Short mmCIF file of C-alpha atoms in Angstrom, two decimals:
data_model
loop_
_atom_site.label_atom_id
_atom_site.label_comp_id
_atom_site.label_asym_id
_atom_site.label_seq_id
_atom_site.Cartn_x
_atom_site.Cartn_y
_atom_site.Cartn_z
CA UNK P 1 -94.72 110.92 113.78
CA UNK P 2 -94.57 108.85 110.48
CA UNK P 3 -97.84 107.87 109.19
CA UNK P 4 -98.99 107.00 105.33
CA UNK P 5 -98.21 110.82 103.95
CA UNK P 6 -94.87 110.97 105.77
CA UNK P 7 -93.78 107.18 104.06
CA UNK P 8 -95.11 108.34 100.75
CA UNK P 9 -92.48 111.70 100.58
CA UNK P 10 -89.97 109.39 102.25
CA UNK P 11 -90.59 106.64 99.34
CA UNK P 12 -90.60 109.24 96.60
CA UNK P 13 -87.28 110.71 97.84
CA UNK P 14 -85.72 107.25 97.63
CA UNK P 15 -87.46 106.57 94.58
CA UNK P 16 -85.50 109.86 92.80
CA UNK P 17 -81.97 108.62 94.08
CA UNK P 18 -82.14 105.21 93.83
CA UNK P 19 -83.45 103.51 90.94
CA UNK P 20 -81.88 101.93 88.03
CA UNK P 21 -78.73 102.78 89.44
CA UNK P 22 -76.20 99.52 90.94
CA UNK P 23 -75.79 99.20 94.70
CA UNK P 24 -71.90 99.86 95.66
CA UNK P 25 -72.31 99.11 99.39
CA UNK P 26 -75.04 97.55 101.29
CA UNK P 27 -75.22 97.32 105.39
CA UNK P 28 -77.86 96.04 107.65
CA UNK P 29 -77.47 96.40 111.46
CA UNK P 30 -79.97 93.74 112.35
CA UNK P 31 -78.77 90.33 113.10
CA UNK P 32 -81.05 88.46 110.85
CA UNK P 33 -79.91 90.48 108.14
CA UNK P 34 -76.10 91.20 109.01
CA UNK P 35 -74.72 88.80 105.86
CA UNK P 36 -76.79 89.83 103.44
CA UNK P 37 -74.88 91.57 100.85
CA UNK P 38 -76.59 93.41 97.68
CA UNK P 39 -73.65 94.80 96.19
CA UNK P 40 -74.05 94.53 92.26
CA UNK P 41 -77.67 94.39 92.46
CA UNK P 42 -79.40 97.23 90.88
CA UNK P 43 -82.58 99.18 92.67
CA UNK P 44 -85.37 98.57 90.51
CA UNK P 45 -88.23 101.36 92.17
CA UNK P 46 -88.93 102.25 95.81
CA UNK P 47 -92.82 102.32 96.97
CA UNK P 48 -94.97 102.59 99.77
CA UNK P 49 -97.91 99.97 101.16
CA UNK P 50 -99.86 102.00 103.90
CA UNK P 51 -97.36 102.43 106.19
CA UNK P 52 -94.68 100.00 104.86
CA UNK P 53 -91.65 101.16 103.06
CA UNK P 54 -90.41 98.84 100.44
CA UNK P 55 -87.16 98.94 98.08
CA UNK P 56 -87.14 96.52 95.15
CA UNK P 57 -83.56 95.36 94.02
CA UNK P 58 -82.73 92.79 91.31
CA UNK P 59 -79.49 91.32 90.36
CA UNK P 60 -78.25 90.49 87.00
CA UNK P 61 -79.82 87.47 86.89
CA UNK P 62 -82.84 88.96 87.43
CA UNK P 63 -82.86 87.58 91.29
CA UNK P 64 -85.77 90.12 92.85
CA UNK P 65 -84.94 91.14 96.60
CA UNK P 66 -87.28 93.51 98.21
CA UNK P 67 -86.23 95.40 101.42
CA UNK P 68 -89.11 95.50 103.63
CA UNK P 69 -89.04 98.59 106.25
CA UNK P 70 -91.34 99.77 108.92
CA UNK P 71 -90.75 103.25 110.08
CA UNK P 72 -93.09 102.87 113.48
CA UNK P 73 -92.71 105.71 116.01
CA UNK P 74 -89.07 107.20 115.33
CA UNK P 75 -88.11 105.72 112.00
CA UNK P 76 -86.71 107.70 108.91
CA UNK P 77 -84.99 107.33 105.71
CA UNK P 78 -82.59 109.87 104.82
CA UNK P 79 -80.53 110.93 101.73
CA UNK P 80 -76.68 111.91 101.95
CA UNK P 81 -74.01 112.52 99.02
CA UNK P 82 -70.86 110.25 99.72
CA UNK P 83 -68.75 111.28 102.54
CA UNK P 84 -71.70 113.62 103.65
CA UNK P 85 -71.64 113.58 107.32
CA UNK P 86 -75.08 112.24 108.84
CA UNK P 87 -77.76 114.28 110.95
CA UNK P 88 -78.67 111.22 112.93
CA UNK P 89 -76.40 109.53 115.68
CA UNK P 90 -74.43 106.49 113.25
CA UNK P 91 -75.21 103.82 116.17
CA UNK P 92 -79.31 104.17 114.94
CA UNK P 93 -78.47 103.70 111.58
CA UNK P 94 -80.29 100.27 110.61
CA UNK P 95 -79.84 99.99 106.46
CA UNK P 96 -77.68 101.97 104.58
CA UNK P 97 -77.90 101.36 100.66
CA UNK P 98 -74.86 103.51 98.81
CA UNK P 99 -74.91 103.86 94.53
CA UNK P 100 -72.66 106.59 92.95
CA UNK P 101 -74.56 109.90 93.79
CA UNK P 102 -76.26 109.33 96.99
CA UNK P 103 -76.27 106.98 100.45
CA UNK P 104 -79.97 105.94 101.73
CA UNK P 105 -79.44 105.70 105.46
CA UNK P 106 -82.60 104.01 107.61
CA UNK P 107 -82.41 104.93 111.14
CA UNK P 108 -84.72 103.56 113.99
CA UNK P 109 -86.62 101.23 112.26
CA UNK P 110 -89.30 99.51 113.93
CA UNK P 111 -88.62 97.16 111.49
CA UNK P 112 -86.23 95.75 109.08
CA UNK P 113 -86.46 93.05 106.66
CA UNK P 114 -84.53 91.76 103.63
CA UNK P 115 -86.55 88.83 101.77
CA UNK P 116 -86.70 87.64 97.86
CA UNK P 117 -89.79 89.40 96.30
CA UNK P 118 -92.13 86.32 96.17
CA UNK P 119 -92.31 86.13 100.61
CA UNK P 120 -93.06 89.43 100.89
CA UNK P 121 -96.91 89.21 102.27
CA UNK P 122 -98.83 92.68 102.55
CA UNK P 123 -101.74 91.12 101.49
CA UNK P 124 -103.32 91.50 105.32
CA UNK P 125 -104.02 95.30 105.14
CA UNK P 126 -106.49 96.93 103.90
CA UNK P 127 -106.93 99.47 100.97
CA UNK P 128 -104.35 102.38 100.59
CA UNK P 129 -105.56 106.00 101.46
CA UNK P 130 -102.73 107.11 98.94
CA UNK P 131 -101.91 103.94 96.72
CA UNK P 132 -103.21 102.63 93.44
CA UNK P 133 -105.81 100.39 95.42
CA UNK P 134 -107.66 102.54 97.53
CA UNK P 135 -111.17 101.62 97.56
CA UNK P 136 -113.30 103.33 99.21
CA UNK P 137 -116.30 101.33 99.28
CA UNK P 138 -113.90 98.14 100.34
CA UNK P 139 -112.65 99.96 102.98
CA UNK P 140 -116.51 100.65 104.54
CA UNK P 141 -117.17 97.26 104.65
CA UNK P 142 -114.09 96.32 106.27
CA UNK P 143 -114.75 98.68 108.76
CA UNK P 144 -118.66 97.93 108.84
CA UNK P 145 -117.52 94.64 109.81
CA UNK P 146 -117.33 95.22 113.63
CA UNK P 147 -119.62 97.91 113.89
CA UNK P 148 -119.69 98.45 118.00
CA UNK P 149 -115.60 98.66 117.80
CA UNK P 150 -114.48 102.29 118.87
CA UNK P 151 -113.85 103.73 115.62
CA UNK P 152 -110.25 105.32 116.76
CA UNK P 153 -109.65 101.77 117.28
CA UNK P 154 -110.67 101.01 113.74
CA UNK P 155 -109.15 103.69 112.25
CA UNK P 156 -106.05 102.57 113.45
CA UNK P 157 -106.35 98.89 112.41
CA UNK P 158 -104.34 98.77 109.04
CA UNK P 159 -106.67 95.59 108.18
CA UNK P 160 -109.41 97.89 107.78
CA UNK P 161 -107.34 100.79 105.67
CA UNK P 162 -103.29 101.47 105.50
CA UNK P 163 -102.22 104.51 106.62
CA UNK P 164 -103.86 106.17 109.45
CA UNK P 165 -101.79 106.71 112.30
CA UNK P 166 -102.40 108.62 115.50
CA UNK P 167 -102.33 111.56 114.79
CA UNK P 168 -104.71 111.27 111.65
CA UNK P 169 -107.31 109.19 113.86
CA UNK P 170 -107.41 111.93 116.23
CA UNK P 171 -107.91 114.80 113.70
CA UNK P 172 -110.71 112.51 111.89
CA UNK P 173 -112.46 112.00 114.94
CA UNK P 174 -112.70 115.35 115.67
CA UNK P 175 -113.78 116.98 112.20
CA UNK P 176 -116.86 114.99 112.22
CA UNK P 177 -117.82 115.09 115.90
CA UNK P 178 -116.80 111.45 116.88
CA UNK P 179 -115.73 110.89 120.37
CA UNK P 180 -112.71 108.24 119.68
CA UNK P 181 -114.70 105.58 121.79
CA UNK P 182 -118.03 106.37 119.89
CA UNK P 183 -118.75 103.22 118.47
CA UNK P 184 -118.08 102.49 114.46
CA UNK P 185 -121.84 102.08 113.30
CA UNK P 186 -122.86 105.30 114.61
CA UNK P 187 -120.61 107.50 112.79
CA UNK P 188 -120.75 108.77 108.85
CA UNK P 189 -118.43 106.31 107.68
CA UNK P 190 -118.14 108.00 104.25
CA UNK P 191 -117.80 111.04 104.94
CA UNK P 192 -114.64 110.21 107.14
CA UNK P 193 -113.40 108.14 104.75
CA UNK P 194 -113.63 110.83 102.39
CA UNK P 195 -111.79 113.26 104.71
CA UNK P 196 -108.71 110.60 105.35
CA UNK P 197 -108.20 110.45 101.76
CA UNK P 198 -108.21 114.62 101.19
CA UNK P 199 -106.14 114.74 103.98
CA UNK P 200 -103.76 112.31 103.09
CA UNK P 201 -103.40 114.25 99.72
CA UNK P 202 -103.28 116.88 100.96
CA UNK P 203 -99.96 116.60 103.05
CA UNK P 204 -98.21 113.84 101.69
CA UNK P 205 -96.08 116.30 99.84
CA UNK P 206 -95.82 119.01 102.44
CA UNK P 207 -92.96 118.90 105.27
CA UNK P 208 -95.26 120.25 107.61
CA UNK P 209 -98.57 118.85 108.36
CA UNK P 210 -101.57 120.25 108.47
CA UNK P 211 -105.13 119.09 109.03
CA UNK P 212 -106.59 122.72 109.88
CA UNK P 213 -105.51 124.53 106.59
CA UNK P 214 -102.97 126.37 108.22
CA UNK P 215 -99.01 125.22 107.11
CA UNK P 216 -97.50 128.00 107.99
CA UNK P 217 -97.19 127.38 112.09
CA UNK P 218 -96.89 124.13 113.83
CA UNK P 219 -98.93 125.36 116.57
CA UNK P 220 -101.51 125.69 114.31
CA UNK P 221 -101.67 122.83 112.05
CA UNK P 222 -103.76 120.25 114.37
CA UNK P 223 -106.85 120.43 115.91
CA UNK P 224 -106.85 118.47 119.02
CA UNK P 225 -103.82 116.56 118.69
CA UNK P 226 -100.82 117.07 121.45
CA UNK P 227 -102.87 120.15 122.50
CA UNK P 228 -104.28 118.60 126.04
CA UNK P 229 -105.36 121.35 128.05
CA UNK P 230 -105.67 124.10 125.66
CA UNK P 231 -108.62 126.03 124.46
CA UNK P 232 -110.73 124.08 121.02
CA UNK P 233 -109.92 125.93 117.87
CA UNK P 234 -113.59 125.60 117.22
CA UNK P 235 -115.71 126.56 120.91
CA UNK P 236 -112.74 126.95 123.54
CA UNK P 237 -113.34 124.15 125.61
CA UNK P 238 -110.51 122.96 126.99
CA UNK P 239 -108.82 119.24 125.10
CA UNK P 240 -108.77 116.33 127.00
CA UNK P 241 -106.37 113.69 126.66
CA UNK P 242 -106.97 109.97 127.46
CA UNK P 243 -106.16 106.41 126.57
CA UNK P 244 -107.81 103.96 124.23
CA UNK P 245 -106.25 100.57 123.91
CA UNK P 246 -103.11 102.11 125.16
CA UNK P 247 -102.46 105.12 122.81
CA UNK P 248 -103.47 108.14 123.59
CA UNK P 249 -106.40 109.91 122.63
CA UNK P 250 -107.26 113.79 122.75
CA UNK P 251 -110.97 115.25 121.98
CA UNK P 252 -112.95 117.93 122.77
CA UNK P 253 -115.45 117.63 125.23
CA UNK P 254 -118.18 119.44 123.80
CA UNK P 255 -117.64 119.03 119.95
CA UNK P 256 -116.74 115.44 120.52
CA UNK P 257 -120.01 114.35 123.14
CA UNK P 258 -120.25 111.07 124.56
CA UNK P 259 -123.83 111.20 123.43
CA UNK P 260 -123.89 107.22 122.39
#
């Protein structure tokens, strides 16, 4: 599941291939965005925003265009040479973005945008776990802000901090004994903001995730997450899945109390 590490390797992938080198061939499969045409223009850098995806192209004019791509539940960007047949069926293909060496395919995108630089407006989430702007301390209040909110609902809001996803809510919850529902201004907010951001780190250049120390199986690399029903890595109680605003939610009954 993509979440903030998974968009950063992504980015810095597309980063390597793609800039300063002149778009031969440009395709979007979204209506909206069908015309638009940025052969000629040259990629100037591709970065991440939380979440977000972005690919920043100017022309020779010095026209800025910035593709704008959300990679939500299925979403990926992938890297072929020319000619190189794909891995993913063509008809989920949503950008692809050729230059001389390499074609940048997006499939599945949750979403898809293609807008000059200056209407591009991130400016509603909240501090990066992996970008130049993570704060910390900003990121505390934010979340300090609502303080009976569930914090895996918090955790989740990007408002509050970009690039948590499910998976890394789950996990967070669980290393410091948080029930997801348990209510933001009981739980050590620094010391699991602390333990987003070594996460985070930690994985955003590995291409398997880990949040238990242990890379080397995928069976072992989470501690509650998608294992409903099995034994807790830490007291064997079995992990119980459930819903919290409509996502699901797994904990462990004993190390996770509903003691609030």
């Amino acid at each position: 599941m993509p979440e903030g590490d998974t968009v950063w390797r992504q980015t810095r992938a597309l980063d390597a291939a793609l800039r300063g080198k002149e778009i031969l061939r440009s395709d979007f499969r979204v209506p909206a965005f069908a015309t638009v045409d940025l052969r000629g223009f040259t990629v100037s850098r591709a970065y991440p925003r939380g979440k977000h995806l972005l690919i920043e192209t100017a022309s020779a004019e010095g026209r800025t265009t910035v593709i704008h791509s959300h990679l939500k539940m299925e979403g990926s960007w992938q890297l072929y040479r020319p000619g190189e047949p794909w891995r993913r069926p063509a008809h989920t293909a949503r950008a692809v973005l050729e230059v001389a060496d390499a074609v940048a395919v997006g499939f599945s995108l949750g979403l898809l945008e293609v807008l000059p630089a200056g209407e591009l407006d991130l400016d509603f989430l909240g501090p990066d776990l992996l970008g130049p702007d993570w704060d910390a301390a900003e990121a505390q209040r934010r979340l300090e802000a609502d303080p009976q909110r569930p914090i895996g609902a918090a955790l989740l809001d990007q408002r509050n901090l970009a690039g948590i996803g499910n998976i890394y809510r789950n996990e967070l919850c669980f290393l410091v004994g948080a029930h997801p529902e348990r209510p933001t201004a009981s739980v050590d907010l620094p010391r699991i903001l602390g333990l987003a951001k070594r996460l985070l780190e930690a994985n955003k250049a590995r291409s398997q995730r880990s949040t238990t120390g242990s890379a080397a199986r995928a069976d072992a690399a989470s501690w509650v997450y998608r294992r409903e029903h099995l034994p807790c890595r830490r007291c064997g109680t079995r992990i119980r899945q459930e819903q919290l605003d409509g996502r699901t939610i797994f904990s462990c009954p004993r190390c996770q109390p509903r003691d609030w």
